[in-house]
Structures are given as structure tokens and as C-alpha cells.
Coordinates of C-alpha atoms in Angstrom, one line a residue:
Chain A
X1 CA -13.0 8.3 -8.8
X2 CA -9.7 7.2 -10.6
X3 CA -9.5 3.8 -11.9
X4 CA -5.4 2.0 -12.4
X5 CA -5.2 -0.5 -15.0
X6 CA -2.1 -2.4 -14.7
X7 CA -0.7 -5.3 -17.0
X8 CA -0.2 -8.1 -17.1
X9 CA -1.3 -9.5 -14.2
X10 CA 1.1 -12.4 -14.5
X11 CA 4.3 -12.7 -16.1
X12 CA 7.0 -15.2 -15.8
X13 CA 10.8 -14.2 -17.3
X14 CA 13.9 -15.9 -17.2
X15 CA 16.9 -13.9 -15.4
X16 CA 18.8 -11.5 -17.7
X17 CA 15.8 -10.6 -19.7
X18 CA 14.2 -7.3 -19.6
X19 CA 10.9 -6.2 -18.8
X20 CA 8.1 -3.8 -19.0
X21 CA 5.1 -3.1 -16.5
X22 CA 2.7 -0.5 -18.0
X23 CA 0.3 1.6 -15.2
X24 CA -2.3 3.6 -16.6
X25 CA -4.8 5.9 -14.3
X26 CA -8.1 7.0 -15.6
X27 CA -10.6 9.1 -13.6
X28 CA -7.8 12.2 -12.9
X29 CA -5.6 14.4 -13.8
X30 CA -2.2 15.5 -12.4
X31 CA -1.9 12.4 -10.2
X32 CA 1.1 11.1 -7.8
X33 CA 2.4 7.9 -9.4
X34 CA 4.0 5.5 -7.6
X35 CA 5.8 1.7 -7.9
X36 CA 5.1 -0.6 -4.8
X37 CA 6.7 -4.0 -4.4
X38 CA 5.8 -6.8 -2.2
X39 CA 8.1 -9.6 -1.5
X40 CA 6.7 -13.1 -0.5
X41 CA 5.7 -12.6 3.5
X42 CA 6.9 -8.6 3.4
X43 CA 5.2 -5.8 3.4
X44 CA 5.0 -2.9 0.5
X45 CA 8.1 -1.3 -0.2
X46 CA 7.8 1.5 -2.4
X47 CA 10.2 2.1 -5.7
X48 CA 9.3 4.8 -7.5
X49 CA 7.3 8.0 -7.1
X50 CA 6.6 10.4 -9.3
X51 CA 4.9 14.2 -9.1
X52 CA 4.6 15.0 -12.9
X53 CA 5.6 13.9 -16.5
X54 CA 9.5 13.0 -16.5
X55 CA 9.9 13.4 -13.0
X56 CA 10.8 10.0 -11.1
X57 CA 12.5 10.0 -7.6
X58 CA 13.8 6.6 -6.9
X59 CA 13.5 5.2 -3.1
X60 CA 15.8 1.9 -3.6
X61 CA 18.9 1.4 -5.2
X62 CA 18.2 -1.9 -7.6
X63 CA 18.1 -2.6 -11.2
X64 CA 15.0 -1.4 -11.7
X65 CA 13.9 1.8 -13.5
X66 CA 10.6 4.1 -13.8
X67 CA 9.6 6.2 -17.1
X68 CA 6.4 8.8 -16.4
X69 CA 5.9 9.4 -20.5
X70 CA 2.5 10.9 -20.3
X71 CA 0.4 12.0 -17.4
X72 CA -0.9 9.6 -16.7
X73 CA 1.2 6.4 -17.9
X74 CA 3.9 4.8 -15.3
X75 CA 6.6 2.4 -16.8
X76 CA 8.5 0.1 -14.5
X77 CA 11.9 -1.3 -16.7
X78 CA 14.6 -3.1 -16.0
X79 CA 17.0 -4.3 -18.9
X80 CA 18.2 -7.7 -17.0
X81 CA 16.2 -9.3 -14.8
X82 CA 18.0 -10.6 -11.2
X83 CA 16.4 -13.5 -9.4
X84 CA 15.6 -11.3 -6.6
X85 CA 13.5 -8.9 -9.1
X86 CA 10.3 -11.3 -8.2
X87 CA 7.6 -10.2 -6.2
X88 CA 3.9 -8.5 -6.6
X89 CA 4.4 -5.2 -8.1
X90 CA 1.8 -2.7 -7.6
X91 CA 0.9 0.5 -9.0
X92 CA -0.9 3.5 -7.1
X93 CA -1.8 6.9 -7.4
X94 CA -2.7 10.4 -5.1
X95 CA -4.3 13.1 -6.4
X96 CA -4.8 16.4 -4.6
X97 CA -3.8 17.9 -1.5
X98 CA -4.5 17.0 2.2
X99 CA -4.7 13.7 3.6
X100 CA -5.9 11.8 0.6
X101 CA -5.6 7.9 0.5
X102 CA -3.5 6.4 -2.3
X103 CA -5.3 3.5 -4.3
X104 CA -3.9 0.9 -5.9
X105 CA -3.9 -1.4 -9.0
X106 CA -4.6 -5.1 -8.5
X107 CA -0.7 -5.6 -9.1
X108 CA 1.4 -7.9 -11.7
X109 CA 2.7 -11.1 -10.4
X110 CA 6.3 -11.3 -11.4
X111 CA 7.9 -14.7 -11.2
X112 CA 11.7 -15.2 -12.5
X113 CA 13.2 -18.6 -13.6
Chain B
X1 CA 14.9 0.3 10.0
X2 CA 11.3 -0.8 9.8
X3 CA 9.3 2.9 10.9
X4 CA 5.8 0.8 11.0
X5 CA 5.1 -2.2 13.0
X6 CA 2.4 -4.5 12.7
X7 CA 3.8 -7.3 15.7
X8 CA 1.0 -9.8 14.9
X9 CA 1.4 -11.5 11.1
X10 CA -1.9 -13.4 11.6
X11 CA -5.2 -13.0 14.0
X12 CA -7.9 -15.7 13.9
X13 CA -11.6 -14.1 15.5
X14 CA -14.7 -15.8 15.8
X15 CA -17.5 -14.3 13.3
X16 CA -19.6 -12.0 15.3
X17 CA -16.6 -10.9 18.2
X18 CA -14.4 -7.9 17.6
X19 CA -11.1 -8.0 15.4
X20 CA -9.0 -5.9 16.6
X21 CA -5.5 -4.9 14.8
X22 CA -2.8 -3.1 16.0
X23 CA 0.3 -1.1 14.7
X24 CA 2.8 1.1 16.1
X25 CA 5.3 3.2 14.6
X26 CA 8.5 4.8 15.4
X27 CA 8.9 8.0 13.4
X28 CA 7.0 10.7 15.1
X29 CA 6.8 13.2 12.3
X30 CA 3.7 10.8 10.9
X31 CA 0.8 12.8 10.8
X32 CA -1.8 10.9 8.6
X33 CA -2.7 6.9 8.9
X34 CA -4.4 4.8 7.5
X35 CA -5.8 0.8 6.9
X36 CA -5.9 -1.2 3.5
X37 CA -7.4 -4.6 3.2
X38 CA -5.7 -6.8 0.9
X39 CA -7.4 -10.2 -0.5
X40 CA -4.5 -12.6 -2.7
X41 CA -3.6 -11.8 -6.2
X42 CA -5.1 -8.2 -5.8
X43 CA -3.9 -4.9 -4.9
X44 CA -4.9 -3.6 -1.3
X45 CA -8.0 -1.6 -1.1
X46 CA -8.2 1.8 1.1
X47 CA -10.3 1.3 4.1
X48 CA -10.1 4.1 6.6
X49 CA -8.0 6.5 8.0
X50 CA -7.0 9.7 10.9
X51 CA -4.9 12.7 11.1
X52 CA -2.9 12.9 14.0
X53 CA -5.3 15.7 15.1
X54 CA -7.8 13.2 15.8
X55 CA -7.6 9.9 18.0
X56 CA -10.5 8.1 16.5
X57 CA -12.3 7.6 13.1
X58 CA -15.6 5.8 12.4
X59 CA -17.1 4.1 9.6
X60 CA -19.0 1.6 9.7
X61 CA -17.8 -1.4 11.3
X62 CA -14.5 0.1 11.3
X63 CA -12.7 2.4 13.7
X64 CA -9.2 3.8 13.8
X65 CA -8.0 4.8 16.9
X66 CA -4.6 6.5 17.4
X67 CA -2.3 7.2 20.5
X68 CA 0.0 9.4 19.4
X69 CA 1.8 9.6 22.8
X70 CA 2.4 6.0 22.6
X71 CA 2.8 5.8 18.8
X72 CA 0.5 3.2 18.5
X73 CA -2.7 2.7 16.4
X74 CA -5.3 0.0 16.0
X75 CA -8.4 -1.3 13.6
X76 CA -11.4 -2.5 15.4
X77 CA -13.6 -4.6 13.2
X78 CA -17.2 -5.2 14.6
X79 CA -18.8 -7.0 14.2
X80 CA -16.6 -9.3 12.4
X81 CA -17.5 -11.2 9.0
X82 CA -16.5 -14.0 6.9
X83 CA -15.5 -11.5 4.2
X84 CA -13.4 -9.6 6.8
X85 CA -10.8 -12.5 6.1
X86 CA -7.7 -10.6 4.7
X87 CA -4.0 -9.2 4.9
X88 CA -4.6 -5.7 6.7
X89 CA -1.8 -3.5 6.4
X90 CA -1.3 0.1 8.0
X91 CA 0.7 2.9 6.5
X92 CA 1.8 6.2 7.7
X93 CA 2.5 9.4 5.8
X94 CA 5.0 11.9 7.5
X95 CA 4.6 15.8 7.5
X96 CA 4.8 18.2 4.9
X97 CA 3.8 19.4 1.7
X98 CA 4.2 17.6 -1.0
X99 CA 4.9 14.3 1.1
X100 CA 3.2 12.0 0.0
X101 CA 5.1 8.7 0.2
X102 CA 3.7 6.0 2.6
X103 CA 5.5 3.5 5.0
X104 CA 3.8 0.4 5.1
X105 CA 3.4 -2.1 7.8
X106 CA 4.3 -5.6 7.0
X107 CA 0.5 -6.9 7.5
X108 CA -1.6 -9.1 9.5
X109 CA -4.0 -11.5 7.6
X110 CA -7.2 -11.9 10.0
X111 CA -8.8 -14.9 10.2
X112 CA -12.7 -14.6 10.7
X113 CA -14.2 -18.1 12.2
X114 CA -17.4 -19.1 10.3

């Protein structure tokens, strides 16, 4: 079964900066990639999602960015930082057809100052 | 426009009884649901879930049921256990090939009374 390494786990930045999560999958090949955020008390709004290499489709308008460099690398950006950017991030991935669960990442805590 | 509805943010059960969590949804071109279990500081882990061809799903201790007439699921946890004690969210996929995207609930963290 796939495994989804995601870090850091924690990461504190001061507003304007940029930043970089990294998501990488092992276990699969060809998987759906996806960028999940979850506000204090909300539930998981999803970002990003992406079908293959270079293809993103973005869900929410925001300052945020995804890059899908290799297969099986996701890359959430963002070249300033807004207040509003904190939250959990998490990272998850499909593979195959049918009715097939998504499984996550244990998430990066993203606190701005 | 929140398609997914989990009414109850927090559920408190005596260990032992029956948790029992509910959902309902708006959007009736879901065909696939499911449950994930979330504990703090970690991502949420898959725990069951039913096509829309079915109206109930077994495993374990858990069971989905779903009323698709009255667009309305529900997670029954029994017996309940100490390490039940968790955010529980439900998610819905809609119809299609190639849809894949998930609408999440915004969660109901259960409780379970030693």
C-alpha cells in the first residue's frame, strides 16, 4: 500500500515570506495528488488536485500554488505568506479506478506571525 | 454552500454503548462515501465506506449506513472504545469518471467515557 511523506511537520513563517511543502508518495504509481487544508475548527477544504505530471487544477482562488514535478512529488508554494495562509495542510493521494479511498499524510502545521 | 453536513461537532458515549455519527448531504449526484478518523497533529485515516448502490457496510465495529432518499448517512461504532476518541469526518465523492475530488464534512470529535 502507498505510504505519503510529508515535511515538515511544523513550520512557523512570518507574513510576506515564501514557502515550500514537499509531498512524496511511495508504494504506487500514477497516483491522484491532492492539497487539503484545514482551518482551526473547519473541515478539509481541498486546494489542489492533480491527475499526472504538470497537471494541477486549482479548487480556490488564494495565493497559493501547486508544482507536480515528478510522479510522484507534490509542491505546495506560495511566494508571500498572508496571515490567513495558516492552517494544517495535508497531502493525499488515489490510485486506480472505482471507488477507491484517498489516504492522507500526517499534515504540516503551518503557523504565520 | 457547504454540500456535506455533519450537525453535531462533538458526541460524548459511554465505553461499551453505541456511537453513533451522522452526516447528510445535499448534492445528489454523490455516489461514493466514506468515514476517516482523525486523532490531533495527524492526518485522517480511512475507515470505511458505501456506494450508493448499497445502504449498509460492515467491518468490524463499524457500519455505514446510507439513505439515499433522505440524503443522510451515519457511522455506528460498537461497541465503543477508549481509542475510538477522535475527530470523525465524512466525505462524499460525486459521479463520474475521473472524479475523484472529495467534499468533506466539517467533523464531529467523539468522546468515549472510560
Amino acid at each position: 500500500s502507498q505510504t505519503i511523506h510529508q515535511w515538515p511537520a511544523t513550520l512557523v513563517q512570518p507574513v510576506g515570506s515564501p514557502l515550500s511543502l514537499e509531498c512524496t508518495v511511495e508504494g504506487t504509481s500514477n497516483p491522484n495528488l491532492y492539497w487539503y487544508r484545514q482551518a482551526a475548527g473547519r473541515g478539509l477544504q481541498l486546494l489542489f488536485y492533480s491527475v499526472g505530471i504538470g497537471q494541477i487544477s486549482s479548487e480556490v482562488p488564494q495565493n497559493l500554488s501547486a508544482s507536480r514535478p515528478q510522479d510522484r512529488q507534490f509542491i505546495l508554494s506560495s511566494k508571500k505568506l498572508l496571515l490567513s495562509d495558516s492552517g494544517f495542510y495535508l497531502c493525499a493521494c488515489s490510485t486506480g479506478g472505482g471507488n477507491q479511498p484517498q489516504h492522507f499524510g500526517d499534515g504540516t502545521r503551518l503557523s504565520i506571525l | 454552500d457547504q454540500q456535506v453536513k455533519q450537525n453535531s461537532p462533538s458526541l460524548s458515549v459511554q465505553e461499551g454503548r453505541i456511537s453513533i455519527l451522522n452526516c447528510d448531504y445535499t448534492n445528489s449526484m454523490f455516489d461514493y462515501f466514506l468515514w476517516y478518523k482523525k486523532y490531533p497533529a495527524e492526518g485522517p485515516t480511512f475507515l470505511i465506506s458505501i456506494s450508493s448502490i448499497k445502504d449498509k457496510n460492515e467491518d468490524g465495529r463499524f457500519t455505514v449506513f446510507l439513505n439515499k432518499s433522505a440524503k443522510h448517512l451515519s457511522l455506528h461504532i460498537v461497541p465503543s472504545q477508549p481509542g475510538d476518541s477522535a475527530v470523525y469526518f465524512c466525505a462524499a465523492r460525486g459521479a463520474g469518471f475521473g472524479n475523484e475530488k472529495l467534499t468533506f464534512g466539517t467533523g464531529t470529535r467523539l468522546t468515549i467515557i472510560p
